[in-house]
Amino acid sequence: MKSIKITTLMWASYCSILDRAYKSLKKFLRDNYNVDLQMKIYSTRDIEEKFERFLRDTKESHLVLIYRISSEIYDRIPILENSIVIGQDPQYWNSKLSPKAYLYTVYGGIENFKNLILYLLANSSVVESIEYSEPLKFPFQGIYLKEDGNIKIYENLQDFLKDKEFNKKYTVGVLFSRHYLINEDMEVIDMLIDKLEEHFNVIPVFTYGAKDEDLGAWGSGECVMRYFFKDNKPVIDALINLLSFPLGTTKEGGALKKMDGVDILKKLDVPVFHPVVSYYKSYEEWERDKNGLSFEIGWNVALPELEGVIEPIIVGTTEKVGCLEKKKPIEDRIDKLVRRIKRWTELKYKDRSDRKVIFILHSNACASLEATVGSAAHLDTFQSLINIMRRLKENGYTVENIPESGDQLAKMILEKKAISEFRWTSVEEIVSKGGALYLMDESEYWKYFNSLPEEVKRKVLETWKDLNTGGMVYRDRDGRKKIVITGLRFGNIYVAVQPKRGCVGARCDGSVCKILHDPECPPTHHYIATYRYFNEIGDVIVHVGTHGSLEFLPGKNVGLSGKCYPDILIDDIPHIYIYNSDNPPEGTVAKRRSYSTLIDHMQVLMIDAFPSELEKLSNYVEEYLKEMDISRRHQLEHLILEEVKRVNIINLSKRVKEMEKKGTLHEEFKEIFQDIRNALEILKSSKCNDGMHVFGTIPEGERRVEYIYSILEFKHGRSKRLRKDIEDVISGRNIEDRELKEKILDINKRIEDSREIDSLLRVFDGRYIEPGPSGLITRGKIDILPTGRNFYSLDPYTIPTEASYRVGCILAEKLIHKYLEEEGRYPENVAIYWMCSDIMWSDGEVMAQILYLLGVKPRWRKGKVVGVDIIPLEELKRPRIDVTLRVSGILRDNFPNCMDIVDEAIVKVAKLEEPPEMNFVRKHVLEGIKEGLSFREATYRIFSSKPGTYGNGVKYAIYASAWENEEDLKDAFVLWNSYAYGKGVYGEKAKRSFEMLLKTVDVTYNKVVSDEYDLLGCCCYFGVHGGLINAVKVISGKDVKSYYGDTRRLENITVRTLKEEIERVTLSKLLNPKWIESMERHGYKGVGDISKRIGRVFGWSATTKEVDSWIFDGIYSTFIKDEKNREFFKRNNPYALEEIGRRLLEAYQRGLWNTDEETVEDLKRIYMEVEGYIEDTYDGIDMGDIQGGSIDISMEWKEKLIASYKNR
């Protein structure tokens, strides 16, 4: 008996069929050829961890068969004389046996794999005269039919339709990989087809994927055209695409190239669903894993999204025994997918006049719910809804009593109190004023609630108890409890405000803010009941604007289970989300976690922040700088100061008057002049938004010119000439620069082609929504236009790009240089708030900065980052700087590969045998180990909130006034954010490691990339970065430097202090008359957005003490003391005015604002007037038990948070 050993490294999906072939041949070879065959099978999926064992086996083998894929590890495999290399790319083939050996795998099936083994043996020198068959052909595409256990393949649609009776109303196409079929791994596909056939006619099509004329493979795109069309018309109502590669993939010369599959799907014009089969997780692993799909997201979710697919519901997992794999269906997830497709098709065929559309507005309850109804980034949601309702009515929808304007709609919602209870709103008032759409009887609610998974019911009841403490419960005359579902109805159109997420009752303090002490806090009974009601009465839900809370509820990241709250609440109703095209990070979460189809809208027009009121002052300053005559300079000093008093720039009029009283105008002029210059320069170098976008509109006239200018200036620079060229081209005149002219015309056409409301109507009709890129258009990304598309993000494996790495290196050098200048030494540890926007807006500039601070650089391969390389100290010429990273939950969930790259870099640097004074990472790791940490614990550098949660804790404490001192804010920050992440580490509790690192921090850091978004644009900035600064100060007992990078203009990359950045943003927007006037054009919504920004100023002051009193002075004089603005606010949004006054009073009481008693008394008087004005709106109705304007400091959350952290 001759013993022969073969070692194989095979594509993972081939391993099981190869193993079966091998086992079926063993006896045959022994009986017929006296050969004892031993085969070791390794999978491409896990070769990394088994690499050394694989190498040993190759050396002991007679034959080695390697299926090569694109991976660096193959470069480390020695190709021996007995090796045969195969794979899709012939450039790697090394043997005359390779072409036919590859063909056996391509045709596939157990017989071909048996003959592959025989072929290799027959052509080796170890066995003689073994017979084998040539590769048996199997179709590369076809229609799959399985009946009574028998499989039949159809080459064309006509033959299939003859044999298969279609007796259902709707038809669904299923497109899946031929690999499932040839590898006899069809359990997921078969169950999916069986479930679909209960409701639909089904056309199941398999495809090889790539087009290959030599093999006769059409490619997936052509399969769509041939099998889902008849007489050039689509025969399906929806497509389920299970492929993870583009439809337009072809194979030319051995290399895979991507063609545009979007054109194919546009012609098909039906929704394309993309359920996911996990190739790496077993069912148990997936069910346990709070992350869901982890590193599969890139190619299994993100890349397919480039073709506009929707709803990545997981339908299968991979069960493994060694390297052998089998796909297993998840039945309840398949049921979920089928139910959702059924609802989509029902919506498509329902008469428009009968369709019930639920529009859900958002609010920012923490920033005063009554003041912030309709919250959405840069979108006038109310006027947008009016425009939408008018178009719906024109298109046959039943829409009644459309309000005259957006302001009128906002007024109706607030007058009827069609919102959740809050500080100024009781449930009794809601019912009395007509804000209740429906009163859900408790028996109806409990019936639904009891159908939920046990784990979900337990958590909800633990948190919110019964309906007596669950909020939004009204007792009717008979004492029966009813959950109040709020909203307004306009025929078949419903407008509602999303319920509060983590608190209940007519209060906002630490006693009712459950989420403050429980990051995993489930939605309230009212939240659950509201979505249940809309699922039952509605045909489609549309969330309006960026963004709400549904998609951020606890649960898995991607590949949700039936226990994840977004999955439970959206249930099976079609979901549309109107989203800002500049926000891919959060829009991506909405797509993947709440199964939304995005309809993106145009970004707001950004204009020069410099207001015309300051032209005169600016001219005086310029003249003063040039003037040499002493008497004229003295005259100009007086003119400048008089003008300062008139325009009150940075609230300097008060200072000038004090100088006048003291008689020190001339002596102190130099100092105040520099402040004036700095303020003017800030305004000249900054931009502000010109109001908000209204859905379905495009900029016209001069605003069109400005819009195009704002796009082109990123690459062409600011100039009057550029603006004039745009005006000329738009007006039909010629310009000399032909290339620029083409760009202008292209942008202009893209603006004209934007069809936002048209796209919304299309999706209601069950049609395909074209995908498009997203990001910041003011960074020159023209292809974001036209809008009205279902945007996607980017390929996560390309981050950081080589261009962004260069920018990151500059940022790192500037940060280090600034600290050296100020402190005379290198910073040892830089704490960075690493946000997902860094990756999606600037291709990873901060990630690159992190790597360069560590002294490493990315290693790229074909444009993708595959690892990192150490920069030698002699080349770096400085110490390696340690980093502490607080990553956003969105980055954590969508870019795990980026975290892994950074973590790999940190661990590599920690292992370097270098002097601690030249390697601060190693220094701090050694200190950690000395204190009892393991090496892995000592290398934790990436932290975030608990898996499945989003937020930071600090913002809740500040908004609810639930803190007494900095120690309280530190506790909220550390306990919310001390979960470690990295390679092999996902959400480990690491409070000790986190606090030890924070003690070593010298600098905290974040970066601005564009003026669209700034540190007053969202509460997350002060909550995380501000919370981080406070935590470092409290834990280390020292002041730290806080810096802000700026890459708004790549020719002027800078790093400034946080204080300077707060002042820049305050000047260019919050206290800028130009910006204020543009926001006031939007009435209630504009005033509410101003109020939110002021609340964030308070948040920064509470966490950092970096907000000068002149800023609070400016807020007071601009919005409270100024009668014109005050009356406008009171008339349009008195709740916003109340919130501003309330926060100013709190700032004063907490010692954050240093002002005189006269100002405080005036503020109190005006605040009381506003309170009285609000109370008058009750018209004699019992206000109920509401908090009103009182500030109640409740600290009961703190002990609960500490206890819950320990118990997790």
XYZ file of N, CA and C in Angstrom, residues 31 288 313 334 468 528 544 599 699 828 885 925 1057 1159:
42
model
N -8.803 0.190 -2.987
C -9.202 -1.067 -3.597
C -8.670 -1.221 -5.014
N -24.949 35.618 19.948
C -24.246 36.146 21.127
C -23.607 37.501 20.854
N -30.976 42.342 5.944
C -31.453 41.434 6.998
C -30.679 40.125 6.901
N -35.728 35.056 7.908
C -36.280 34.878 6.562
C -37.756 35.273 6.567
N -48.403 52.665 34.836
C -48.536 53.730 35.832
C -47.303 54.618 35.881
N -42.970 52.252 22.135
C -43.333 50.962 21.532
C -44.760 51.008 20.991
N -38.567 62.219 8.753
C -38.246 63.457 8.044
C -37.046 64.145 8.678
N -33.820 58.867 0.946
C -33.983 59.842 -0.129
C -33.180 61.055 0.324
N -31.597 75.873 -5.408
C -31.250 77.296 -5.362
C -31.412 77.934 -6.739
N 3.063 63.520 25.877
C 3.203 62.065 25.989
C 1.971 61.331 25.480
N -8.049 57.062 22.471
C -9.074 57.354 21.475
C -10.457 57.031 22.025
N 2.609 51.547 28.693
C 2.275 50.124 28.789
C 3.043 49.478 29.936
N -6.333 76.484 19.469
C -6.858 76.019 20.750
C -8.358 75.818 20.653
N -27.719 93.010 34.872
C -28.015 92.108 33.757
C -28.831 90.915 34.232
